[in-house]
PDB file of C-alpha atoms in Angstrom:
ATOM      1  CA  MET J 562      -6.612  33.447  -3.080  1.00 44.00           C
ATOM      2  CA  ARG J 563      -3.389  31.890  -3.888  1.00 51.00           C
ATOM      3  CA  MET J 564      -0.729  31.391  -1.906  1.00 57.00           C
ATOM      4  CA  HIS J 565       2.273  32.980  -1.463  1.00 68.00           C
ATOM      5  CA  ARG J 566       5.693  31.054  -2.422  1.00 76.00           C
ATOM      6  CA  LYS J 567       7.744  30.805   0.800  1.00 75.00           C
ATOM      7  CA  ASP J 568      11.247  32.285   0.461  1.00 72.00           C
ATOM      8  CA  ASN J 569      14.032  29.343  -0.313  1.00 84.00           C
ATOM      9  CA  LEU J 570      11.180  26.622  -0.852  1.00 89.00           C
ATOM     10  CA  ASN J 571      13.423  24.596  -3.685  1.00 88.00           C
ATOM     11  CA  ALA J 572      16.637  24.923  -0.524  1.00 91.00           C
ATOM     12  CA  ARG J 573      14.195  24.219   1.989  1.00 92.00           C
ATOM     13  CA  LEU J 574      12.793  20.995   0.385  1.00 91.00           C
ATOM     14  CA  GLU J 575      16.011  19.766  -0.535  1.00 90.00           C
ATOM     15  CA  ALA J 576      17.245  20.040   2.945  1.00 93.00           C
ATOM     16  CA  CYS J 577      14.151  17.850   3.869  1.00 94.00           C
ATOM     17  CA  ALA J 578      14.843  15.171   0.948  1.00 92.00           C
ATOM     18  CA  ASP J 579      16.028  12.742   2.902  1.00 94.00           C
ATOM     19  CA  ILE J 580      12.507  12.087   4.437  1.00 96.00           C
ATOM     20  CA  MET J 581      10.488  12.755   1.322  1.00 94.00           C
ATOM     21  CA  THR J 582       9.241  11.777  -1.816  1.00 93.00           C
ATOM     22  CA  GLY J 583       8.136  12.946  -4.446  1.00 81.00           C
ATOM     23  CA  ALA J 584       7.169  16.134  -6.701  1.00 62.00           C
ATOM     24  CA  ASP J 585       4.176  18.851  -7.082  1.00 50.00           C
ATOM     25  CA  LEU J 586       2.824  16.823  -9.751  1.00 48.00           C
ATOM     26  CA  THR J 587       0.730  19.042 -12.006  1.00 46.00           C
ATOM     27  CA  GLU J 588      -2.759  17.576 -13.766  1.00 44.00           C
ATOM     28  CA  LYS J 589      -1.138  17.224 -17.108  1.00 48.00           C
ATOM     29  CA  ASN J 590       1.757  14.622 -15.786  1.00 53.00           C
ATOM     30  CA  MET J 591      -0.558  13.230 -13.338  1.00 52.00           C
ATOM     31  CA  LYS J 592      -2.270  10.000 -14.688  1.00 55.00           C
ATOM     32  CA  LYS J 593       1.640   9.600 -17.020  1.00 56.00           C
ATOM     33  CA  ALA J 594       3.337   9.762 -13.396  1.00 53.00           C
ATOM     34  CA  ALA J 595       0.707   7.455 -11.369  1.00 54.00           C
ATOM     35  CA  GLN J 596       1.812   4.936 -14.712  1.00 59.00           C
ATOM     36  CA  MET J 597       5.473   4.896 -13.676  1.00 69.00           C
ATOM     37  CA  LYS J 598       5.896   3.285 -10.267  1.00 79.00           C
ATOM     38  CA  ALA J 599       8.339   3.892  -7.821  1.00 86.00           C
ATOM     39  CA  TYR J 600       7.200   2.140  -5.227  1.00 93.00           C
ATOM     40  CA  ILE J 601       8.758   3.129  -1.251  1.00 94.00           C
ATOM     41  CA  ASN J 602      10.564   0.046   0.059  1.00 96.00           C
ATOM     42  CA  PHE J 603       9.029   0.632   4.337  1.00 96.00           C
ATOM     43  CA  GLU J 604      11.260  -1.806   5.418  1.00 97.00           C
ATOM     44  CA  GLU J 605      14.510   0.145   3.231  1.00 96.00           C
ATOM     45  CA  VAL J 606      13.421   3.485   4.689  1.00 96.00           C
ATOM     46  CA  PHE J 607      12.184   2.984   8.133  1.00 98.00           C
ATOM     47  CA  GLY J 608      14.501   0.175   9.073  1.00 97.00           C
ATOM     48  CA  ASN J 609      12.107  -2.364  10.497  1.00 98.00           C
ATOM     49  CA  SER J 610       8.836  -3.846   9.220  1.00 97.00           C
ATOM     50  CA  ASN J 611       6.243  -1.993  11.963  1.00 98.00           C
ATOM     51  CA  PRO J 612       3.046  -1.344  10.515  1.00 98.00           C
ATOM     52  CA  VAL J 613       2.519   1.809   8.431  1.00 98.00           C
ATOM     53  CA  HIS J 614      -0.241   4.417   8.625  1.00 98.00           C
ATOM     54  CA  LEU J 615      -1.152   7.135   5.660  1.00 98.00           C
ATOM     55  CA  GLU J 616      -2.379  10.916   6.530  1.00 98.00           C
ATOM     56  CA  ILE J 617      -3.640  12.138   3.112  1.00 98.00           C
ATOM     57  CA  GLY J 618      -4.091  15.718   3.433  1.00 96.00           C
ATOM     58  CA  CYS J 619      -1.086  16.278   5.794  1.00 96.00           C
ATOM     59  CA  GLY J 620      -1.315  20.079   5.733  1.00 93.00           C
ATOM     60  CA  LYS J 621       1.407  21.647   8.341  1.00 94.00           C
ATOM     61  CA  GLY J 622       1.998  18.197  10.321  1.00 96.00           C
ATOM     62  CA  GLY J 623       0.518  18.582  13.551  1.00 95.00           C
ATOM     63  CA  PHE J 624      -1.255  15.496  13.774  1.00 97.00           C
ATOM     64  CA  VAL J 625       1.437  12.933  12.096  1.00 98.00           C
ATOM     65  CA  CYS J 626       3.806  14.319  14.068  1.00 97.00           C
ATOM     66  CA  GLY J 627       1.741  14.117  17.291  1.00 97.00           C
ATOM     67  CA  MET J 628       1.473  10.186  16.099  1.00 98.00           C
ATOM     68  CA  ALA J 629       4.570   9.633  15.463  1.00 98.00           C
ATOM     69  CA  THR J 630       5.473  10.563  18.908  1.00 98.00           C
ATOM     70  CA  LEU J 631       2.717   8.876  20.811  1.00 97.00           C
ATOM     71  CA  HIS J 632       3.238   5.567  18.369  1.00 98.00           C
ATOM     72  CA  PRO J 633       6.940   5.165  18.073  1.00 98.00           C
ATOM     73  CA  ASP J 634       6.002   1.255  16.742  1.00 98.00           C
ATOM     74  CA  ILE J 635       4.309   2.636  14.174  1.00 98.00           C
ATOM     75  CA  ASN J 636       5.777   3.925  10.642  1.00 98.00           C
ATOM     76  CA  PHE J 637       3.713   7.020   9.396  1.00 98.00           C
ATOM     77  CA  ILE J 638       3.332   8.250   5.445  1.00 98.00           C
ATOM     78  CA  ALA J 639       2.431  11.794   5.256  1.00 98.00           C
ATOM     79  CA  VAL J 640       0.791  13.092   2.158  1.00 97.00           C
ATOM     80  CA  GLU J 641       0.357  16.512   0.638  1.00 96.00           C
ATOM     81  CA  LYS J 642       0.144  17.562  -3.201  1.00 92.00           C
ATOM     82  CA  VAL J 643       1.281  21.471  -1.998  1.00 91.00           C
ATOM     83  CA  SER J 644       5.450  21.986  -1.710  1.00 91.00           C
ATOM     84  CA  ASN J 645       4.235  25.095  -0.176  1.00 92.00           C
ATOM     85  CA  VAL J 646       2.968  23.376   2.586  1.00 94.00           C
ATOM     86  CA  ILE J 647       4.732  19.556   2.970  1.00 95.00           C
ATOM     87  CA  VAL J 648       7.376  21.559   3.640  1.00 95.00           C
ATOM     88  CA  THR J 649       6.655  22.649   6.802  1.00 95.00           C
ATOM     89  CA  ALA J 650       5.726  19.681   8.191  1.00 97.00           C
ATOM     90  CA  CYS J 651       8.381  18.090   6.866  1.00 97.00           C
ATOM     91  CA  GLU J 652      10.742  20.708   8.841  1.00 97.00           C
ATOM     92  CA  SER J 653       9.039  19.785  12.306  1.00 97.00           C
ATOM     93  CA  ALA J 654       9.477  16.109  11.776  1.00 98.00           C
ATOM     94  CA  LYS J 655      13.016  17.035  11.352  1.00 97.00           C
ATOM     95  CA  GLN J 656      13.083  19.044  14.419  1.00 97.00           C
ATOM     96  CA  ALA J 657      11.796  16.982  16.486  1.00 97.00           C
ATOM     97  CA  GLU J 658      13.814  14.050  15.415  1.00 97.00           C
ATOM     98  CA  LEU J 659      11.112  11.711  14.134  1.00 98.00           C
ATOM     99  CA  LYS J 660      12.574   8.750  13.201  1.00 97.00           C
ATOM    100  CA  ASN J 661       9.031   6.885  11.997  1.00 98.00           C
ATOM    101  CA  VAL J 662       8.018   9.662   9.754  1.00 98.00           C
ATOM    102  CA  HIS J 663       7.783   9.847   5.707  1.00 98.00           C
ATOM    103  CA  PHE J 664       6.382  12.647   3.632  1.00 97.00           C
ATOM    104  CA  ILE J 665       5.122  12.073  -0.194  1.00 96.00           C
ATOM    105  CA  ASN J 666       4.430  15.211  -1.920  1.00 93.00           C
ATOM    106  CA  CYS J 667       1.534  14.297  -4.466  1.00 91.00           C
ATOM    107  CA  PRO J 668      -1.721  13.983  -4.847  1.00 92.00           C
ATOM    108  CA  ALA J 669      -3.980  11.070  -3.615  1.00 95.00           C
ATOM    109  CA  GLU J 670      -4.438  10.411  -7.205  1.00 93.00           C
ATOM    110  CA  VAL J 671      -0.900   8.827  -7.780  1.00 91.00           C
ATOM    111  CA  LEU J 672      -0.817   7.332  -4.562  1.00 94.00           C
ATOM    112  CA  PRO J 673      -0.325   3.700  -6.356  1.00 93.00           C
ATOM    113  CA  ARG J 674       2.821   4.875  -7.938  1.00 91.00           C
ATOM    114  CA  TYR J 675       4.358   5.212  -4.831  1.00 94.00           C
ATOM    115  CA  ILE J 676       2.622   2.535  -2.196  1.00 96.00           C
ATOM    116  CA  ARG J 677       2.449  -1.287  -2.941  1.00 96.00           C
ATOM    117  CA  GLU J 678      -1.242  -3.091  -3.098  1.00 97.00           C
ATOM    118  CA  SER J 679      -1.780  -4.195   0.457  1.00 97.00           C
ATOM    119  CA  CYS J 680       0.841  -2.511   2.927  1.00 97.00           C
ATOM    120  CA  ILE J 681      -0.814   0.490   5.090  1.00 98.00           C
ATOM    121  CA  ALA J 682      -2.959  -0.915   8.003  1.00 98.00           C
ATOM    122  CA  ARG J 683      -4.796   2.480   8.375  1.00 98.00           C
ATOM    123  CA  ILE J 684      -5.469   5.604   6.370  1.00 98.00           C
ATOM    124  CA  TYR J 685      -6.166   8.899   7.859  1.00 98.00           C
ATOM    125  CA  LEU J 686      -8.915  11.212   6.552  1.00 98.00           C
ATOM    126  CA  ASN J 687      -8.426  14.872   8.749  1.00 97.00           C
ATOM    127  CA  PHE J 688     -10.854  17.610   7.433  1.00 96.00           C
ATOM    128  CA  SER J 689     -10.189  16.825   3.626  1.00 96.00           C
ATOM    129  CA  ASP J 690     -11.608  19.599   1.567  1.00 96.00           C
ATOM    130  CA  PRO J 691     -15.693  19.705   1.359  1.00 97.00           C
ATOM    131  CA  LEU J 692     -15.624  20.657  -1.575  1.00 96.00           C
ATOM    132  CA  PRO J 693     -19.625  21.475  -2.002  1.00 94.00           C
ATOM    133  CA  LYS J 694     -20.133  22.483  -5.863  1.00 92.00           C
ATOM    134  CA  LEU J 695     -22.055  19.163  -7.004  1.00 85.00           C
ATOM    135  CA  GLY J 696     -19.245  19.563 -10.183  1.00 91.00           C
ATOM    136  CA  TYR J 697     -16.332  18.529  -7.467  1.00 94.00           C
ATOM    137  CA  ALA J 698     -17.678  15.985  -6.267  1.00 95.00           C
ATOM    138  CA  ALA J 699     -15.323  13.711  -8.168  1.00 96.00           C
ATOM    139  CA  GLN J 700     -12.548  15.762  -6.179  1.00 96.00           C
ATOM    140  CA  ARG J 701     -13.353  14.610  -2.499  1.00 98.00           C
ATOM    141  CA  LEU J 702     -11.084  12.439  -1.733  1.00 98.00           C
ATOM    142  CA  THR J 703     -13.982   9.924   0.281  1.00 98.00           C
ATOM    143  CA  ASN J 704     -14.935   9.617  -3.375  1.00 98.00           C
ATOM    144  CA  PRO J 705     -16.019   6.409  -5.031  1.00 98.00           C
ATOM    145  CA  ARG J 706     -12.618   6.562  -7.406  1.00 96.00           C
ATOM    146  CA  PHE J 707     -10.670   7.529  -3.963  1.00 98.00           C
ATOM    147  CA  LEU J 708     -12.261   4.592  -2.245  1.00 98.00           C
ATOM    148  CA  GLU J 709     -10.775   2.234  -5.053  1.00 97.00           C
ATOM    149  CA  ILE J 710      -7.616   3.510  -4.687  1.00 97.00           C
ATOM    150  CA  TYR J 711      -7.442   2.965  -0.903  1.00 98.00           C
ATOM    151  CA  LYS J 712      -8.888  -0.597  -0.984  1.00 97.00           C
ATOM    152  CA  THR J 713      -5.736  -1.532  -3.527  1.00 97.00           C
ATOM    153  CA  ILE J 714      -3.336  -0.198  -0.703  1.00 98.00           C
ATOM    154  CA  LEU J 715      -4.955  -1.319   2.426  1.00 98.00           C
ATOM    155  CA  VAL J 716      -4.285  -4.381   4.201  1.00 97.00           C
ATOM    156  CA  ARG J 717      -7.093  -6.968   4.493  1.00 95.00           C
ATOM    157  CA  GLY J 718      -9.411  -5.719   7.183  1.00 95.00           C
ATOM    158  CA  GLY J 719      -7.262  -1.717   6.878  1.00 98.00           C
ATOM    159  CA  GLN J 720      -9.409   1.236   8.060  1.00 98.00           C
ATOM    160  CA  ILE J 721     -10.297   4.224   7.314  1.00 98.00           C
ATOM    161  CA  TRP J 722     -10.309   6.844  10.086  1.00 98.00           C
ATOM    162  CA  GLN J 723     -11.911   9.877   8.940  1.00 98.00           C
ATOM    163  CA  LYS J 724     -13.061  13.251  11.157  1.00 97.00           C
ATOM    164  CA  THR J 725     -14.663  16.555   9.439  1.00 97.00           C
ATOM    165  CA  ASP J 726     -16.732  19.645  10.601  1.00 96.00           C
ATOM    166  CA  ASN J 727     -18.512  18.579   7.244  1.00 96.00           C
ATOM    167  CA  GLU J 728     -22.020  17.211   8.079  1.00 97.00           C
ATOM    168  CA  ALA J 729     -22.639  17.527   4.144  1.00 97.00           C
ATOM    169  CA  LEU J 730     -19.395  15.573   3.546  1.00 98.00           C
ATOM    170  CA  PHE J 731     -19.630  13.490   6.301  1.00 98.00           C
ATOM    171  CA  ASP J 732     -23.342  11.983   4.862  1.00 98.00           C
ATOM    172  CA  TYR J 733     -21.822  11.718   1.425  1.00 98.00           C
ATOM    173  CA  SER J 734     -18.928   9.754   2.817  1.00 98.00           C
ATOM    174  CA  LEU J 735     -21.023   7.327   4.809  1.00 98.00           C
ATOM    175  CA  GLN J 736     -22.803   6.997   1.055  1.00 98.00           C
ATOM    176  CA  SER J 737     -20.085   6.330  -0.464  1.00 98.00           C
ATOM    177  CA  TYR J 738     -18.890   3.486   2.081  1.00 98.00           C
ATOM    178  CA  GLU J 739     -22.105   1.643   1.733  1.00 97.00           C
ATOM    179  CA  GLU J 740     -21.907   2.697  -2.214  1.00 96.00           C
ATOM    180  CA  CYS J 741     -18.679   1.044  -2.071  1.00 96.00           C
ATOM    181  CA  GLY J 742     -18.273  -2.179   0.292  1.00 96.00           C
ATOM    182  CA  TRP J 743     -16.626  -0.647   3.508  1.00 97.00           C
ATOM    183  CA  LYS J 744     -18.120  -1.685   6.543  1.00 97.00           C
ATOM    184  CA  VAL J 745     -19.267   1.323   8.624  1.00 97.00           C
ATOM    185  CA  GLU J 746     -18.009   0.378  12.325  1.00 97.00           C
ATOM    186  CA  GLU J 747     -18.285   3.449  13.802  1.00 98.00           C
ATOM    187  CA  VAL J 748     -20.261   6.640  13.730  1.00 98.00           C
ATOM    188  CA  CYS J 749     -19.944   9.628  16.010  1.00 98.00           C
ATOM    189  CA  ARG J 750     -21.920  13.058  15.199  1.00 98.00           C
ATOM    190  CA  ASP J 751     -19.955  14.703  17.939  1.00 96.00           C
ATOM    191  CA  LEU J 752     -16.794  14.324  19.024  1.00 95.00           C
ATOM    192  CA  ALA J 753     -16.401  16.724  22.117  1.00 92.00           C
ATOM    193  CA  ALA J 754     -19.324  14.381  23.682  1.00 94.00           C
ATOM    194  CA  HIS J 755     -18.050  11.098  22.818  1.00 94.00           C
ATOM    195  CA  PRO J 756     -13.986  11.489  22.882  1.00 93.00           C
ATOM    196  CA  PHE J 757     -11.729   8.867  21.999  1.00 94.00           C
ATOM    197  CA  GLU J 758      -8.259   8.355  23.996  1.00 92.00           C
ATOM    198  CA  GLY J 759      -5.730   8.659  22.046  1.00 92.00           C
ATOM    199  CA  ASN J 760      -7.315  11.464  19.444  1.00 95.00           C
ATOM    200  CA  VAL J 761      -4.572  13.611  18.486  1.00 96.00           C
ATOM    201  CA  ILE J 762      -6.033  17.212  17.498  1.00 90.00           C
ATOM    202  CA  THR J 763      -5.138  18.615  14.824  1.00 81.00           C
ATOM    203  CA  GLU J 764      -4.941  22.574  13.625  1.00 77.00           C
ATOM    204  CA  HIS J 765      -8.362  22.501  12.038  1.00 80.00           C
ATOM    205  CA  GLU J 766     -10.256  20.812  14.980  1.00 89.00           C
ATOM    206  CA  ARG J 767      -8.461  22.955  17.518  1.00 88.00           C
ATOM    207  CA  LYS J 768     -10.291  25.918  15.900  1.00 89.00           C
ATOM    208  CA  PHE J 769     -13.185  24.130  15.052  1.00 91.00           C
ATOM    209  CA  MET J 770     -13.597  23.297  18.632  1.00 89.00           C
ATOM    210  CA  ASP J 771     -12.755  26.521  19.839  1.00 91.00           C
ATOM    211  CA  GLU J 772     -15.757  27.843  17.503  1.00 93.00           C
ATOM    212  CA  GLY J 773     -18.168  25.182  19.252  1.00 91.00           C
ATOM    213  CA  ARG J 774     -18.856  23.249  16.136  1.00 93.00           C
ATOM    214  CA  LYS J 775     -18.991  19.596  15.906  1.00 96.00           C
ATOM    215  CA  ILE J 776     -16.717  17.213  14.385  1.00 96.00           C
ATOM    216  CA  PHE J 777     -18.050  14.318  12.996  1.00 98.00           C
ATOM    217  CA  ARG J 778     -15.462  11.116  12.703  1.00 98.00           C
ATOM    218  CA  ALA J 779     -16.253   7.693  11.240  1.00 98.00           C
ATOM    219  CA  VAL J 780     -14.054   4.459  11.127  1.00 98.00           C
ATOM    220  CA  VAL J 781     -14.876   1.889   8.227  1.00 98.00           C
ATOM    221  CA  SER J 782     -12.711  -0.688   7.611  1.00 98.00           C
ATOM    222  CA  VAL J 783     -12.309  -2.305   3.695  1.00 94.00           C
ATOM    223  CA  ASN J 784     -13.505  -6.148   2.458  1.00 82.00           C
ATOM    224  CA  LYS J 785     -11.394  -7.605   0.245  1.00 69.00           C
TER     225      LYS J 785
END
């Protein structure tokens, strides 16, 4: 089902222009856009040289806003490809007056357009679309083609923190990490039974927990 376009979307996006980079790109111009570099100067955007963490698929922004509140000494970049969705996340960050969050409105495929090599300390993948049909495997955010992008933008020893309610995607991801030479540091198959300090519960996570569904979590690091 197609998402209803939010009222006054363009005006609302314009009002968030100071904390957002990029635009909603179509498949036709993604490849061209990826080749046209428009690197974000993080020190200029945030006014400091603190570590930068990246969330891919931020949705309405509950996780990144929660993390930014808990960790004012870390800068957060939140990526969401749908303009109709990212505007809510941007408005939440502005309402909370968070100074350590910046948003990129683009698909994950074109992150190298905006983010230089070796400058992200951690990537969060929270409840990414599992895309269960075999023909869509290349679109999964833990497919090897995406892992190569992450490997490029992460610092040496940088990590991915992944959470999902989909066991098939989780197993697929673990296999992809292993095949691509990532170091698997933590594997948890029931986060409710093995919680960790500082976990920010996303909108999806709360819903799944209330339904009694298991949450799977992995921490992996890049070997460069």
